[in-house]
PDB file of C-alpha atoms in Angstrom:
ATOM      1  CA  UNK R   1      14.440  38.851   7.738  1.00 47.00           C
ATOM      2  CA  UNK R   2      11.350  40.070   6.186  1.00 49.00           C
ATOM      3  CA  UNK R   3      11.181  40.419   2.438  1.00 50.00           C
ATOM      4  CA  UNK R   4      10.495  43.967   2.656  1.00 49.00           C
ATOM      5  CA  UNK R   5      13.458  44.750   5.100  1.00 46.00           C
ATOM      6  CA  UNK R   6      15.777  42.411   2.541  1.00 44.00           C
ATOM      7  CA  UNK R   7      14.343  44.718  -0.417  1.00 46.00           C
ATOM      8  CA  UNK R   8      15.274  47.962   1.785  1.00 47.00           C
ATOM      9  CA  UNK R   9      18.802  46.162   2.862  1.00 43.00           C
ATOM     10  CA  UNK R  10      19.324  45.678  -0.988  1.00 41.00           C
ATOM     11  CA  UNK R  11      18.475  49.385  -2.091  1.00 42.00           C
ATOM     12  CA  UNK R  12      20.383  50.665   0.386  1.00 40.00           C
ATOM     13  CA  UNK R  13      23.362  48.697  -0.673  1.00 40.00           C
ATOM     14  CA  UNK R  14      22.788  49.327  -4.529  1.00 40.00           C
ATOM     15  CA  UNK R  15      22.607  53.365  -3.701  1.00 40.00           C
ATOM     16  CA  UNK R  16      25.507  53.061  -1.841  1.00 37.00           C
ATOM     17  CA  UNK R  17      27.274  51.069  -4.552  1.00 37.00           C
ATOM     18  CA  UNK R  18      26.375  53.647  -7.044  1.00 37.00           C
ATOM     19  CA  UNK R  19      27.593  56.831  -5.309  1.00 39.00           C
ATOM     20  CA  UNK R  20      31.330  55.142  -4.798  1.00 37.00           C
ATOM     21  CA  UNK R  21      30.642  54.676  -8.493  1.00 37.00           C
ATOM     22  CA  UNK R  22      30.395  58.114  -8.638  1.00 39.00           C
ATOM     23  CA  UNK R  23      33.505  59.115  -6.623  1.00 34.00           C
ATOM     24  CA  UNK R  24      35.502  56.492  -9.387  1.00 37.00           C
ATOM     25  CA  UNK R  25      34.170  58.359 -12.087  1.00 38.00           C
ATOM     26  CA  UNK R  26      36.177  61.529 -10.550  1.00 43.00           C
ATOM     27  CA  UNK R  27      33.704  63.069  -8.299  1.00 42.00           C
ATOM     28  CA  UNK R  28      35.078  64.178  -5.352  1.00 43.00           C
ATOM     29  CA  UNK R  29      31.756  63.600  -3.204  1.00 47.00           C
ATOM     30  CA  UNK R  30      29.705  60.940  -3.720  1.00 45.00           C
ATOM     31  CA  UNK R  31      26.313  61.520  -5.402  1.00 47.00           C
ATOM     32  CA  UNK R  32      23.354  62.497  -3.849  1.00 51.00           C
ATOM     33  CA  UNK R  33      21.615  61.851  -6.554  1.00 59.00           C
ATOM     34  CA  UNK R  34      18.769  59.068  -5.998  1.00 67.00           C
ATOM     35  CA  UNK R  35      18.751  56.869  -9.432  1.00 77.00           C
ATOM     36  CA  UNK R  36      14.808  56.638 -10.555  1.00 94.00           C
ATOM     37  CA  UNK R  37      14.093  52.947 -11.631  1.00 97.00           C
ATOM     38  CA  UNK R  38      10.747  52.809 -13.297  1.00 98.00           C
ATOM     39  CA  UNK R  39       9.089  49.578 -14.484  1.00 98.00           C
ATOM     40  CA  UNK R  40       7.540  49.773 -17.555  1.00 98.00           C
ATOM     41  CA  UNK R  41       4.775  47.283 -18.764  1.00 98.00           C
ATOM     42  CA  UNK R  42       1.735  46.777 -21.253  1.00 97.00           C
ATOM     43  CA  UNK R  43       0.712  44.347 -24.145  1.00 97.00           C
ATOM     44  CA  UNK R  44       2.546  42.390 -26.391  1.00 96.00           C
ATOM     45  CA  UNK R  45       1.226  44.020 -29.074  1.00 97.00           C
ATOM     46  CA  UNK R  46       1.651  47.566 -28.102  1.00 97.00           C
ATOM     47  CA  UNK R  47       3.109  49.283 -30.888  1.00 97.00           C
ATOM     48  CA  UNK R  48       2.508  53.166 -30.202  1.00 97.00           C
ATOM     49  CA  UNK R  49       6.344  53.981 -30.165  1.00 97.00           C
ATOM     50  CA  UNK R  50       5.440  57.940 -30.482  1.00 97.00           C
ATOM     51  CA  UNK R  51       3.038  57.487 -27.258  1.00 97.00           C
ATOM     52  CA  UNK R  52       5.481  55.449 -25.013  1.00 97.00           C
ATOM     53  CA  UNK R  53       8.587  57.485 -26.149  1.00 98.00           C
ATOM     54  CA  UNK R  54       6.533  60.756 -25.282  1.00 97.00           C
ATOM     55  CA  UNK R  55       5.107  59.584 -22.306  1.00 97.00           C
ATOM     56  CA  UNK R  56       8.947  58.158 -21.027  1.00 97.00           C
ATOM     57  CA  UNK R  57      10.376  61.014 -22.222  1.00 97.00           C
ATOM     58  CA  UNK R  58       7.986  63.506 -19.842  1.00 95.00           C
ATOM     59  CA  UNK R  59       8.740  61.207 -16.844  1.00 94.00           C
ATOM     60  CA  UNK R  60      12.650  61.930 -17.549  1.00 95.00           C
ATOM     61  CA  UNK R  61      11.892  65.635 -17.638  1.00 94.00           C
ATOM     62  CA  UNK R  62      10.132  65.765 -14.412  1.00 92.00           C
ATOM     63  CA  UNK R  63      12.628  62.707 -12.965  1.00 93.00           C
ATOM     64  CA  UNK R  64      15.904  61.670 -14.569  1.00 95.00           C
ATOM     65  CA  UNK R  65      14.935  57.740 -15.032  1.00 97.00           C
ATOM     66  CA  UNK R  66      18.310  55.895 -14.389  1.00 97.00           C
ATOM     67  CA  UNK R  67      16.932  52.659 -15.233  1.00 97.00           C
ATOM     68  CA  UNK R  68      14.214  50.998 -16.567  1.00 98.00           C
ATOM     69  CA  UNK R  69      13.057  47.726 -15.599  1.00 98.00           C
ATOM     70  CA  UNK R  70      10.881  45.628 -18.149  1.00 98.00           C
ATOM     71  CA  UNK R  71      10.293  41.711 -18.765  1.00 97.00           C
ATOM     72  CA  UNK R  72      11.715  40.979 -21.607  1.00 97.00           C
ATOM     73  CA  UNK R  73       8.328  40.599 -24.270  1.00 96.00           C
ATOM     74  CA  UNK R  74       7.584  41.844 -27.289  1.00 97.00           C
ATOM     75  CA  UNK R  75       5.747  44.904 -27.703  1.00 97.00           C
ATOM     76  CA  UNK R  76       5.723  47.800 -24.379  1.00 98.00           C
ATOM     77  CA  UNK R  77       8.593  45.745 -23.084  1.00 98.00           C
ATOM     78  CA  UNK R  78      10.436  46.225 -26.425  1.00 98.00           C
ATOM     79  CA  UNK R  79       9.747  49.938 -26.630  1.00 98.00           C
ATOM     80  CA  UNK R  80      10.825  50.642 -23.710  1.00 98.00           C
ATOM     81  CA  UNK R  81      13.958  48.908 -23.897  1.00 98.00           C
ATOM     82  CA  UNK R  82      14.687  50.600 -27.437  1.00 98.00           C
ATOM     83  CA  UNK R  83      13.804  54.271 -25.340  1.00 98.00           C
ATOM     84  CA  UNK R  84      16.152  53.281 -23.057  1.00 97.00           C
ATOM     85  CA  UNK R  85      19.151  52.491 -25.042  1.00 97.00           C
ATOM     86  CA  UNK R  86      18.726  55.228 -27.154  1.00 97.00           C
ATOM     87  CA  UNK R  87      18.750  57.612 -24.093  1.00 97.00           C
ATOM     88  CA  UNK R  88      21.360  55.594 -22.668  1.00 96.00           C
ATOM     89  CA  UNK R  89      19.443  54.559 -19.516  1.00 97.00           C
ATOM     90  CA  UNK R  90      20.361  51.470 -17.390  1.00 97.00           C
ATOM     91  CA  UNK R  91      18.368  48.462 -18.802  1.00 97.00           C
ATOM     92  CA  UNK R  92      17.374  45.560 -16.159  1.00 97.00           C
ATOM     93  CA  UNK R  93      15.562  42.804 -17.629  1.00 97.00           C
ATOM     94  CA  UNK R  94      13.892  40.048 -15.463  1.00 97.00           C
ATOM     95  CA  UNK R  95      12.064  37.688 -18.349  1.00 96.00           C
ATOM     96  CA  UNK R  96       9.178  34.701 -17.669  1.00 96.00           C
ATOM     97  CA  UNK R  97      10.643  31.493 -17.286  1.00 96.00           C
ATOM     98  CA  UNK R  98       7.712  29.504 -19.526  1.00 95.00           C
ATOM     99  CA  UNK R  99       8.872  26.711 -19.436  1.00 96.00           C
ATOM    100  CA  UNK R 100       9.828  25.581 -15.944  1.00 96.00           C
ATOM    101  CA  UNK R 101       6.726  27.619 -14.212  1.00 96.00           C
ATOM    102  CA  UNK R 102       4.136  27.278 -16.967  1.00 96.00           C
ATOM    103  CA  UNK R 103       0.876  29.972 -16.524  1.00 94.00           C
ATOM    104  CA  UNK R 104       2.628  31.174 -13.190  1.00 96.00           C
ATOM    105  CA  UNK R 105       5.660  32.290 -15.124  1.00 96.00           C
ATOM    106  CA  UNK R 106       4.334  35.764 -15.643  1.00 96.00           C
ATOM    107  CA  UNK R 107       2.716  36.595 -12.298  1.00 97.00           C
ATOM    108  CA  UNK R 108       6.042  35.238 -10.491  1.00 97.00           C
ATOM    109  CA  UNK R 109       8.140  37.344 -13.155  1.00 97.00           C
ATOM    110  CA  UNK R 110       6.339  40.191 -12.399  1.00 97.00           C
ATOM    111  CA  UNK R 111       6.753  39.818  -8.582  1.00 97.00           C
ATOM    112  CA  UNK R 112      10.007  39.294  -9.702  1.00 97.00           C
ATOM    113  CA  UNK R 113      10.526  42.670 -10.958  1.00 97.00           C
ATOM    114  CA  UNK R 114       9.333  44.288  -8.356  1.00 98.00           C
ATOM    115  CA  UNK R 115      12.205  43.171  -5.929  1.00 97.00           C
ATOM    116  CA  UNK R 116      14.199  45.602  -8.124  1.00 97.00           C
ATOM    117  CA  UNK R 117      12.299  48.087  -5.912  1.00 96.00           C
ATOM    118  CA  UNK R 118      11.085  50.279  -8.496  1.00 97.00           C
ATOM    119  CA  UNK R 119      10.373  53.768  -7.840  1.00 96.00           C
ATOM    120  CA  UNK R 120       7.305  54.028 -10.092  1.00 97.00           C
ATOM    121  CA  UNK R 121       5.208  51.822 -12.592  1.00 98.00           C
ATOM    122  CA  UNK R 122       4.306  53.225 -15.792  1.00 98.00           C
ATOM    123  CA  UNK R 123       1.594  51.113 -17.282  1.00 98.00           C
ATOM    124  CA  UNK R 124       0.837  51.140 -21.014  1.00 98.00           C
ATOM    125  CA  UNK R 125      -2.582  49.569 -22.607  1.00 97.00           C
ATOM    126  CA  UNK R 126      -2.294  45.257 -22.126  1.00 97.00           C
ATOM    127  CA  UNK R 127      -4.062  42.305 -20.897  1.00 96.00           C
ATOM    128  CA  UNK R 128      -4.165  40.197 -17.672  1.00 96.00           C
ATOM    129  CA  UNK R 129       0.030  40.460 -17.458  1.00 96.00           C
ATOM    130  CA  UNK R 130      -0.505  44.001 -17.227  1.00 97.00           C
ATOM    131  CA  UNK R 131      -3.529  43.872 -14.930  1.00 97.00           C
ATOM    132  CA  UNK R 132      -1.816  41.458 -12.353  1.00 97.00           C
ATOM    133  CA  UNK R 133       1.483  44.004 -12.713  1.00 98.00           C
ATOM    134  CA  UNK R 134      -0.414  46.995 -12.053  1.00 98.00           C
ATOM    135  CA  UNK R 135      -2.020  44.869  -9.076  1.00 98.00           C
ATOM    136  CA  UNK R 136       1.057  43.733  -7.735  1.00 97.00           C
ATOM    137  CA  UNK R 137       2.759  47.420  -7.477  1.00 97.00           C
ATOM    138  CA  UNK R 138      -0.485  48.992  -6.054  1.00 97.00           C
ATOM    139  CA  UNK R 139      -0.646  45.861  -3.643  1.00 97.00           C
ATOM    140  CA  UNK R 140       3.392  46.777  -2.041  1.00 97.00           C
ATOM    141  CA  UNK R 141       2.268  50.817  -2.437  1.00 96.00           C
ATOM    142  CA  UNK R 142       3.915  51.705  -5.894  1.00 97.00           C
ATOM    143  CA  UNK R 143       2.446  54.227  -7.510  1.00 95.00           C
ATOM    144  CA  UNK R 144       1.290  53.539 -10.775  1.00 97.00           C
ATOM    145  CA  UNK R 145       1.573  55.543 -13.489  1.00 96.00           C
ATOM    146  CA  UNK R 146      -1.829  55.145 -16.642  1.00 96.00           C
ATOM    147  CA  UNK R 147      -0.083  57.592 -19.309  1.00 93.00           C
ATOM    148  CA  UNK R 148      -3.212  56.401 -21.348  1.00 84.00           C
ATOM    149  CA  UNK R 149      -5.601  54.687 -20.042  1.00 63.00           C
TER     150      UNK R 149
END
């Protein structure tokens, strides 16, 4: 199978999985509700909490986020992780494994995160992690989201 097909297979069955959720949780249909997953990702040493909690909190307005995908740093990754708990969104982390891939460990991480089939990317100010991120997602058609900058 092709990657892409495997990725489609895999949201299919994850949507699926997450409407008979629904029907155990007492609904009597299942939900035809499609969960947003949005990857968030920007510098380590991002520390505008005000500007990412604004800027996640107008993508929820406009598209319930149901879970937000991150890798696991310090800085945009840990904001967003804080917004998310204390919404009580769905938290999927997918961290660098340093020290069995060395430099590749973030570009493969990020690849990584992007078999969670995100929905969007919303890219906060950062360095070349963020740049090969946003590069990644535009390369497999993601739209990218630049709430500043």
């Amino acid at each position: 199978r092709t990657k892409a097909r495997r990725q489609g297979n895999l949201h299919k069955r994850w949507i699926s999985a997450t409407q008979q959720a629904g029907i155990a949780s007492g609904h009597s249909q299942p939900s035809t509700e499609v969960i947003v997953k949005v990857l968030v990702c920007g510098g380590r040493d991002y520390k505008d909490q005000d500007a990412m909690y604004s800027a996640l909190d107008r993508a929820h307005a406009k598209r319930p986020i149901g879970i937000v995908i991150h890798g696991g740093a310090r800085g945009a990754d840990a904001l967003a992780d804080e917004w998310a708990k204390s919404r009580g969104v769905l938290r999927a982390v997918v961290e660098a494994l340093w020290d069995k891939q060395g430099r590749a460990a973030g570009p493969r991480r990020n690849s990584g995160m992007l078999t969670l089939v995100p929905d969007a990317v919303i890219a906060f100010p950062g360095g070349d992690g963020t740049a090969d991120m946003v590069s990644q997602a535009t390369k497999v058609g993601v739209v990218v989201w630049r709430p500043y900058g």
